[in-house]
């Protein structure tokens, strides 16, 4: 039976992860019933411990490669390791999570006639030959490299979402997330923002891979979550894919210098080998999100970084 006070019953896979835990917070705040599903591969109870006493929040330890059965109105599928070191740790499992996981969640959405959102990624564009990347660009992805388990897994998941939409008229939403950062990123997950902040706080060398001229565009987590919520509330015709990210593009050298300055660190920069297939540049074209969702990021890099530095500072000193 549906709760009378609460709005919708929403299932969030990967809900104990970085983005998933912020999404749990937001959707609870909006008056929904949340079922958080996670296998804790990269997620942590610490990210959701403040929600465990909330009667409208349920935590289920479950691996999405195994089918699941719940009464739900909406599904956000975020479960998948997202940082290169974690998705490359067990690449076969990463592909299974993306592909078998998508099938299991899509089957659940089909049985329950639920709306379903897929957390896809800018990695579907690979090492892009078009810049900035629009949703119509098909990408430049190596199908057999070390990033392929993630890139091709996410591409196949998008295929499945659109086939379920065409074949079974499922109400789907596919969002292509560009690099997002903020509190609750894992300190050891190897992503550039968390690495640089932790290194700067600990006065350890800032590790730049390659010459540091590669670019990324960084979005603060609150902006991204706002985009998710807006997208999910749109009607059936808007399937995506839609890019969500901050178009403000920086080289890794610039990011290192900004973080060193904000932390007030004396850490020195050290250059390390560039990992295989590391994309040279990345920047979202967000015109579609601006037009269809009336969305654009609001939090400037310096402000978002300060909040993230505060988080890591507390975490490291506790
Ligand atoms: P994260 O690693 O913090 O979160 C992923 C969560 O999924 C973790 O809690 C993990 O334990 C869980 N998980 C992994 N495999 C699972 C499985 N088989 N069954 C159940 N749970 C499983 O990463 P994140 O940054 O929060 O990313 C969330 C989603 O957003 C991912 O799908 C990722 O691909 C996508 N994404 C993130 C970014 C980013 O910059 N943060 C960019 C593009 C796409
Ligand atoms: N990077 C870096 N030093 C680090 C971690 C990452 O120079 O300590 C680089 C990495 O090679 C890439 C960029 O920063 O060019 C972003 O890496 P991240 O893993 O955060 O995201 P992704 O490559 O998936 O966009």
Short mmCIF file of C-alpha atoms and ligand atoms in Angstrom, two decimals:
data_model
loop_
_atom_site.label_atom_id
_atom_site.label_comp_id
_atom_site.label_asym_id
_atom_site.label_seq_id
_atom_site.Cartn_x
_atom_site.Cartn_y
_atom_site.Cartn_z
CA UNK A 1 0.00 0.00 0.00
CA UNK A 2 1.26 3.47 -0.86
CA UNK A 3 2.05 5.79 2.04
CA UNK A 4 -0.44 8.65 2.34
CA UNK A 5 1.89 11.25 3.81
CA UNK A 6 4.76 10.49 1.57
CA UNK A 7 5.00 11.35 -2.05
CA UNK A 8 6.53 8.46 -3.97
CA UNK A 9 8.36 5.22 -3.24
CA UNK A 10 11.74 5.66 -4.84
CA UNK A 11 14.47 3.06 -5.22
CA UNK A 12 18.05 4.33 -5.47
CA UNK A 13 20.73 1.80 -6.42
CA UNK A 14 24.23 2.80 -5.35
CA UNK A 15 22.48 4.88 -2.68
CA UNK A 16 25.37 4.54 -0.21
CA UNK A 17 27.85 5.97 -2.70
CA UNK A 18 28.98 9.55 -3.24
CA UNK A 19 26.20 10.75 -5.57
CA UNK A 20 23.60 8.23 -4.36
CA UNK A 21 23.78 9.38 -0.73
CA UNK A 22 23.24 13.03 -1.74
CA UNK A 23 20.29 11.92 -3.86
CA UNK A 24 18.82 10.01 -0.86
CA UNK A 25 19.10 13.22 1.22
CA UNK A 26 17.41 15.34 -1.45
CA UNK A 27 14.54 12.97 -2.20
CA UNK A 28 13.80 12.38 1.49
CA UNK A 29 13.82 16.15 2.01
CA UNK A 30 11.25 16.37 -0.82
CA UNK A 31 8.95 14.03 1.13
CA UNK A 32 9.52 10.68 -0.55
CA UNK A 33 9.94 7.12 0.73
CA UNK A 34 13.43 5.91 -0.12
CA UNK A 35 14.71 2.38 -0.63
CA UNK A 36 18.49 2.49 -0.83
CA UNK A 37 20.12 -0.56 -2.44
CA UNK A 38 23.88 -1.03 -2.28
CA UNK A 39 26.44 -3.84 -2.13
CA UNK A 40 28.99 -1.51 -0.42
CA UNK A 41 31.72 -2.19 -2.99
CA UNK A 42 32.71 1.49 -3.04
CA UNK A 43 29.87 2.93 -0.98
CA UNK A 44 29.89 3.30 2.78
CA UNK A 45 27.42 3.26 5.66
CA UNK A 46 29.08 6.47 6.83
CA UNK A 47 27.48 8.26 3.87
CA UNK A 48 23.96 7.35 5.01
CA UNK A 49 24.34 6.77 8.75
CA UNK A 50 22.46 10.02 9.43
CA UNK A 51 19.43 8.54 7.60
CA UNK A 52 19.23 5.16 9.32
CA UNK A 53 16.75 6.33 11.98
CA UNK A 54 14.44 7.94 9.44
CA UNK A 55 11.31 5.77 9.08
CA UNK A 56 11.01 6.80 5.42
CA UNK A 57 14.47 5.42 4.64
CA UNK A 58 15.22 1.71 4.14
CA UNK A 59 18.67 0.28 3.49
CA UNK A 60 19.02 -3.01 1.63
CA UNK A 61 22.36 -4.74 1.08
CA UNK A 62 21.96 -6.21 -2.37
CA UNK A 63 23.98 -6.66 -5.54
CA UNK A 64 22.08 -5.44 -8.59
CA UNK A 65 23.50 -8.21 -10.78
CA UNK A 66 20.89 -10.32 -8.95
CA UNK A 67 17.20 -9.56 -9.75
CA UNK A 68 15.24 -7.61 -7.13
CA UNK A 69 11.56 -7.27 -6.28
CA UNK A 70 10.10 -4.17 -4.61
CA UNK A 71 7.03 -2.00 -4.93
CA UNK A 72 8.34 1.23 -6.44
CA UNK A 73 7.16 4.29 -8.37
CA UNK A 74 10.57 5.47 -9.53
CA UNK A 75 14.07 4.03 -9.85
CA UNK A 76 17.41 5.85 -10.00
CA UNK A 77 20.09 3.40 -11.15
CA UNK A 78 23.42 4.69 -9.86
CA UNK A 79 25.06 1.44 -8.80
CA UNK A 80 28.45 1.06 -10.47
CA UNK A 81 32.00 1.79 -9.36
CA UNK A 82 32.87 5.14 -10.92
CA UNK A 83 36.57 5.77 -10.43
CA UNK A 84 39.14 4.15 -12.75
CA UNK A 85 40.96 2.25 -9.96
CA UNK A 86 37.70 0.77 -8.69
CA UNK A 87 36.06 -0.09 -12.01
CA UNK A 88 39.32 -1.63 -13.23
CA UNK A 89 39.75 -3.72 -10.03
CA UNK A 90 37.32 -6.41 -11.30
CA UNK A 91 36.50 -5.33 -14.87
CA UNK A 92 34.26 -8.32 -15.61
CA UNK A 93 32.17 -7.48 -12.56
CA UNK A 94 31.98 -3.83 -13.70
CA UNK A 95 30.47 -4.86 -17.04
CA UNK A 96 28.08 -7.25 -15.26
CA UNK A 97 26.98 -4.46 -12.91
CA UNK A 98 26.27 -2.13 -15.83
CA UNK A 99 24.65 -4.68 -18.14
CA UNK A 100 23.00 -7.34 -15.92
CA UNK A 101 22.21 -4.60 -13.41
CA UNK A 102 20.46 -2.53 -16.08
CA UNK A 103 18.43 -5.55 -17.23
CA UNK A 104 17.37 -6.35 -13.64
CA UNK A 105 16.32 -2.77 -12.93
CA UNK A 106 14.58 -2.34 -16.29
CA UNK A 107 12.65 -5.59 -15.68
CA UNK A 108 11.60 -4.26 -12.28
CA UNK A 109 10.50 -0.95 -13.85
CA UNK A 110 8.55 -2.88 -16.48
CA UNK A 111 6.76 -5.05 -13.89
CA UNK A 112 5.90 -2.06 -11.69
CA UNK A 113 5.32 0.46 -14.48
CA UNK A 114 7.90 2.68 -12.79
CA UNK A 115 9.89 5.55 -14.25
CA UNK A 116 13.60 4.73 -14.41
CA UNK A 117 16.68 6.95 -14.62
CA UNK A 118 20.09 5.66 -15.66
CA UNK A 119 23.27 7.32 -14.41
CA UNK A 120 25.28 7.18 -17.61
CA UNK A 121 28.51 9.03 -18.15
CA UNK A 122 30.55 11.34 -20.34
CA UNK A 123 32.82 8.29 -20.78
CA UNK A 124 30.40 7.13 -23.50
CA UNK A 125 32.12 9.83 -25.62
CA UNK A 126 35.52 8.17 -24.96
CA UNK A 127 38.45 10.34 -26.07
CA UNK A 128 36.18 12.77 -27.91
CA UNK A 129 36.95 14.15 -31.35
CA UNK A 130 34.11 16.66 -30.98
CA UNK A 131 34.45 19.48 -28.48
CA UNK A 132 32.43 20.36 -26.47
CA UNK A 133 30.44 17.13 -26.46
CA UNK A 134 26.79 17.29 -27.53
CA UNK A 135 24.36 14.42 -26.98
CA UNK A 136 24.30 13.71 -30.73
CA UNK A 137 28.02 12.80 -30.76
CA UNK A 138 28.49 9.00 -30.93
CA UNK A 139 31.88 8.97 -29.27
CA UNK A 140 35.36 7.61 -29.79
CA UNK A 141 35.68 4.62 -27.47
CA UNK A 142 38.34 1.90 -27.45
CA UNK A 143 36.30 -1.35 -27.11
CA UNK A 144 39.25 -3.43 -25.79
CA UNK A 145 41.19 -1.10 -23.49
CA UNK A 146 41.40 -0.89 -19.71
CA UNK A 147 38.57 1.69 -19.51
CA UNK A 148 36.29 -0.34 -21.81
CA UNK A 149 34.60 -2.38 -19.04
CA UNK A 150 33.15 0.90 -17.79
CA UNK A 151 32.70 2.79 -21.08
CA UNK A 152 31.20 -0.10 -23.04
CA UNK A 153 29.21 -1.32 -20.04
CA UNK A 154 27.59 2.11 -19.75
CA UNK A 155 27.07 2.29 -23.53
CA UNK A 156 25.35 -1.11 -23.51
CA UNK A 157 23.19 0.01 -20.57
CA UNK A 158 22.07 3.02 -22.64
CA UNK A 159 21.22 0.65 -25.51
CA UNK A 160 19.14 -1.48 -23.14
CA UNK A 161 17.31 1.56 -21.79
CA UNK A 162 16.35 2.71 -25.28
CA UNK A 163 15.35 -0.82 -26.37
CA UNK A 164 13.09 -1.23 -23.32
CA UNK A 165 11.64 2.17 -24.18
CA UNK A 166 10.97 1.24 -27.83
CA UNK A 167 9.90 -2.35 -27.17
CA UNK A 168 7.91 -1.96 -23.93
CA UNK A 169 7.19 1.80 -23.85
CA UNK A 170 9.10 2.18 -20.59
CA UNK A 171 9.40 5.71 -19.23
CA UNK A 172 13.18 6.13 -19.26
CA UNK A 173 15.56 8.98 -18.44
CA UNK A 174 19.22 8.69 -19.43
CA UNK A 175 21.61 11.24 -17.97
CA UNK A 176 25.24 11.54 -19.07
CA UNK A 177 27.09 12.79 -16.02
CA UNK A 178 30.33 14.72 -16.44
CA UNK A 179 32.99 14.76 -13.68
CA UNK A 180 31.25 15.63 -10.41
CA UNK A 181 32.90 16.28 -7.05
CA UNK A 182 31.99 17.18 -3.49
CA UNK A 183 31.77 15.92 0.10
CA UNK A 184 31.50 12.10 0.53
CA UNK A 185 33.83 11.30 -2.35
CA UNK A 186 35.95 8.39 -1.21
CA UNK A 187 39.36 9.69 -0.04
CA UNK A 188 41.15 6.74 -1.70
CA UNK A 189 39.13 6.39 -4.85
CA UNK A 190 41.85 7.84 -7.04
CA UNK A 191 39.76 10.54 -8.70
CA UNK A 192 41.60 13.73 -9.36
CA UNK A 193 39.76 16.14 -7.03
CA UNK A 194 39.85 13.83 -4.01
CA UNK A 195 43.49 12.87 -4.71
CA UNK A 196 44.68 16.47 -5.04
CA UNK A 197 42.79 17.69 -1.95
CA UNK A 198 43.99 14.82 0.25
CA UNK A 199 47.56 15.25 -1.02
CA UNK A 200 47.46 19.03 -0.47
CA UNK A 201 46.06 18.64 3.05
CA UNK A 202 48.71 16.07 3.94
CA UNK A 203 51.52 18.14 2.32
CA UNK A 204 52.26 15.17 0.05
CA UNK A 205 53.26 15.51 -3.62
CA UNK A 206 50.37 16.39 -5.95
CA UNK A 207 50.38 13.62 -8.56
CA UNK A 208 49.71 14.89 -12.06
CA UNK A 209 49.37 12.15 -14.67
CA UNK A 210 50.98 13.00 -18.02
CA UNK A 211 51.84 16.63 -18.70
CA UNK A 212 48.72 17.91 -16.91
CA UNK A 213 47.39 19.59 -20.04
CA UNK A 214 44.42 17.21 -20.34
CA UNK A 215 41.14 18.92 -19.44
CA UNK A 216 38.00 18.08 -17.48
CA UNK A 217 34.97 20.17 -16.45
CA UNK A 218 33.93 19.79 -12.82
CA UNK A 219 30.39 20.03 -11.47
CA UNK A 220 29.56 20.41 -7.77
CA UNK A 221 27.36 17.58 -6.45
CA UNK A 222 24.39 19.77 -5.38
CA UNK A 223 24.03 21.13 -8.91
CA UNK A 224 24.05 17.64 -10.39
CA UNK A 225 21.44 16.32 -7.93
CA UNK A 226 19.20 19.28 -8.78
CA UNK A 227 19.50 18.27 -12.45
CA UNK A 228 18.57 14.63 -11.62
CA UNK A 229 15.43 15.71 -9.77
CA UNK A 230 14.34 18.09 -12.53
CA UNK A 231 14.91 15.44 -15.21
CA UNK A 232 12.98 12.73 -13.33
CA UNK A 233 9.99 15.06 -12.95
CA UNK A 234 9.62 15.58 -16.71
CA UNK A 235 6.97 13.66 -18.66
CA UNK A 236 7.38 10.56 -20.82
CA UNK A 237 8.57 12.19 -24.01
CA UNK A 238 11.85 13.40 -22.52
CA UNK A 239 14.07 10.31 -22.49
CA UNK A 240 17.46 11.96 -22.91
CA UNK A 241 20.25 11.29 -23.20
CA UNK A 242 20.93 14.60 -21.51
CA UNK A 243 24.37 15.90 -20.52
CA UNK A 244 24.61 17.18 -16.95
CA UNK A 245 27.85 18.83 -15.93
CA UNK A 246 29.61 22.12 -15.55
CA UNK A 247 31.02 23.45 -18.84
CA UNK A 248 33.79 25.30 -17.01
CA UNK A 249 36.86 23.51 -18.43
CA UNK A 250 40.28 23.30 -16.72
CA UNK A 251 43.60 21.54 -17.26
CA UNK A 252 44.77 19.25 -14.45
CA UNK A 253 47.71 21.61 -13.90
CA UNK A 254 45.27 24.48 -13.27
CA UNK A 255 43.24 22.31 -10.89
CA UNK A 256 46.38 21.35 -8.95
CA UNK A 257 47.39 25.00 -8.57
CA UNK A 258 43.88 26.11 -7.51
CA UNK A 259 43.69 23.37 -4.87
CA UNK A 260 47.20 24.06 -3.53
CA UNK A 261 46.24 27.72 -3.15
CA UNK A 262 42.83 27.10 -1.54
CA UNK A 263 44.33 24.65 0.95
CA UNK A 264 47.31 26.93 1.57
CA UNK A 265 49.53 23.90 1.10
CA UNK A 266 53.26 23.71 0.51
CA UNK A 267 52.87 20.46 -1.47
CA UNK A 268 54.91 20.22 -4.68
CA UNK A 269 53.66 18.94 -8.02
CA UNK A 270 55.02 15.60 -9.27
CA UNK A 271 54.45 14.18 -12.74
CA UNK A 272 53.49 10.50 -13.19
CA UNK A 273 52.79 8.41 -16.32
CA UNK A 274 49.49 9.04 -18.06
CA UNK A 275 47.15 6.01 -17.76
CA UNK A 276 46.17 4.24 -21.00
CA UNK A 277 43.25 5.77 -22.97
CA UNK A 278 42.99 8.77 -20.63
CA UNK A 279 40.74 11.24 -22.52
CA UNK A 280 42.59 14.39 -23.58
CA UNK A 281 39.72 16.79 -23.09
CA UNK A 282 36.14 16.86 -21.89
CA UNK A 283 33.52 19.55 -21.65
CA UNK A 284 29.74 19.18 -21.81
CA UNK A 285 27.50 21.11 -24.13
CA UNK A 286 24.57 21.66 -21.76
CA UNK A 287 22.20 23.52 -24.13
CA UNK A 288 19.74 20.62 -24.02
CA UNK A 289 19.55 20.64 -20.20
CA UNK A 290 19.25 24.43 -20.20
CA UNK A 291 16.35 24.28 -22.66
CA UNK A 292 14.51 21.14 -21.49
CA UNK A 293 15.13 21.29 -17.73
CA UNK A 294 15.79 24.98 -17.26
CA UNK A 295 18.95 23.78 -15.50
CA UNK A 296 22.49 25.00 -15.28
CA UNK A 297 25.12 24.67 -12.59
CA UNK A 298 25.21 27.50 -10.05
CA UNK A 299 28.12 26.66 -7.77
CA UNK A 300 31.49 28.04 -8.84
CA UNK A 301 34.56 25.85 -8.68
CA UNK A 302 36.24 27.78 -5.83
CA UNK A 303 33.10 27.60 -3.65
CA UNK A 304 32.56 23.89 -4.35
CA UNK A 305 36.22 23.11 -3.74
CA UNK A 306 36.20 24.99 -0.43
CA UNK A 307 33.26 22.89 0.79
CA UNK A 308 34.99 19.71 -0.37
CA UNK A 309 38.28 20.72 1.28
CA UNK A 310 36.40 21.34 4.56
CA UNK A 311 34.88 17.86 4.33
CA UNK A 312 38.21 16.12 3.74
CA UNK A 313 39.92 18.22 6.39
CA UNK A 314 37.39 17.02 8.99
CA UNK A 315 37.52 13.45 7.72
CA UNK A 316 41.32 13.26 7.86
CA UNK A 317 41.54 14.79 11.31
CA UNK A 318 38.83 12.54 12.81
P1 LIG B 1 30.46 5.65 -6.01
O1 LIG B 1 31.48 4.60 -6.26
O2 LIG B 1 30.62 6.53 -4.82
O3 LIG B 1 28.99 5.04 -5.96
C1 LIG B 1 28.63 3.84 -6.60
C2 LIG B 1 27.80 3.03 -5.62
O4 LIG B 1 27.33 1.83 -6.28
C3 LIG B 1 28.60 2.58 -4.40
O5 LIG B 1 27.86 2.83 -3.24
C4 LIG B 1 28.80 1.08 -4.63
O6 LIG B 1 28.96 0.36 -3.44
C5 LIG B 1 27.54 0.72 -5.38
N1 LIG B 1 27.66 -0.48 -6.23
C6 LIG B 1 28.64 -0.79 -7.10
N2 LIG B 1 28.38 -1.96 -7.70
C7 LIG B 1 27.20 -2.39 -7.21
C8 LIG B 1 26.40 -3.54 -7.43
N3 LIG B 1 26.78 -4.49 -8.29
N4 LIG B 1 25.24 -3.67 -6.75
C9 LIG B 1 24.85 -2.72 -5.85
N5 LIG B 1 25.57 -1.61 -5.59
C10 LIG B 1 26.73 -1.45 -6.27
O7 LIG B 1 30.42 6.53 -7.35
P2 LIG B 1 29.57 7.84 -7.71
O8 LIG B 1 30.52 8.87 -8.13
O9 LIG B 1 28.58 8.13 -6.65
O10 LIG B 1 28.81 7.34 -9.02
C11 LIG B 1 27.44 6.99 -9.02
C12 LIG B 1 27.00 6.71 -10.45
O11 LIG B 1 27.19 7.88 -11.25
C13 LIG B 1 27.78 5.59 -11.13
O12 LIG B 1 26.90 4.81 -11.89
C14 LIG B 1 28.75 6.32 -12.03
O13 LIG B 1 29.08 5.56 -13.16
C15 LIG B 1 27.95 7.56 -12.40
N6 LIG B 1 28.84 8.68 -12.75
C16 LIG B 1 29.50 9.40 -11.78
C17 LIG B 1 30.34 10.43 -12.15
C18 LIG B 1 31.06 11.27 -11.12
O14 LIG B 1 31.83 12.16 -11.52
N7 LIG B 1 30.87 11.11 -9.85
C19 LIG B 1 30.54 10.73 -13.50
C20 LIG B 1 29.87 9.97 -14.46
C21 LIG B 1 29.02 8.95 -14.07
N1 LIG B 2 44.56 12.58 -12.66
C1 LIG B 2 45.76 13.13 -12.26
N2 LIG B 2 46.20 12.84 -11.01
C2 LIG B 2 45.52 12.07 -10.13
C3 LIG B 2 44.29 11.51 -10.54
C4 LIG B 2 43.84 11.78 -11.82
O1 LIG B 2 46.41 13.87 -13.01
O2 LIG B 2 46.00 11.88 -9.00
C5 LIG B 2 44.04 12.90 -14.02
C6 LIG B 2 43.59 11.70 -14.83
O3 LIG B 2 44.69 11.14 -15.53
C7 LIG B 2 42.59 12.35 -15.76
C8 LIG B 2 41.97 13.46 -14.91
O4 LIG B 2 42.90 13.69 -13.85
O5 LIG B 2 43.22 12.92 -16.86
C9 LIG B 2 40.60 13.09 -14.30
O6 LIG B 2 40.74 11.83 -13.68
P1 LIG B 2 39.56 11.16 -12.86
O7 LIG B 2 40.00 9.76 -12.54
O8 LIG B 2 39.15 12.03 -11.73
O9 LIG B 2 38.32 11.15 -13.87
P2 LIG B 2 38.14 10.61 -15.37
O10 LIG B 2 39.49 10.32 -15.97
O11 LIG B 2 37.32 9.38 -15.23
O12 LIG B 2 37.48 11.72 -16.05
#
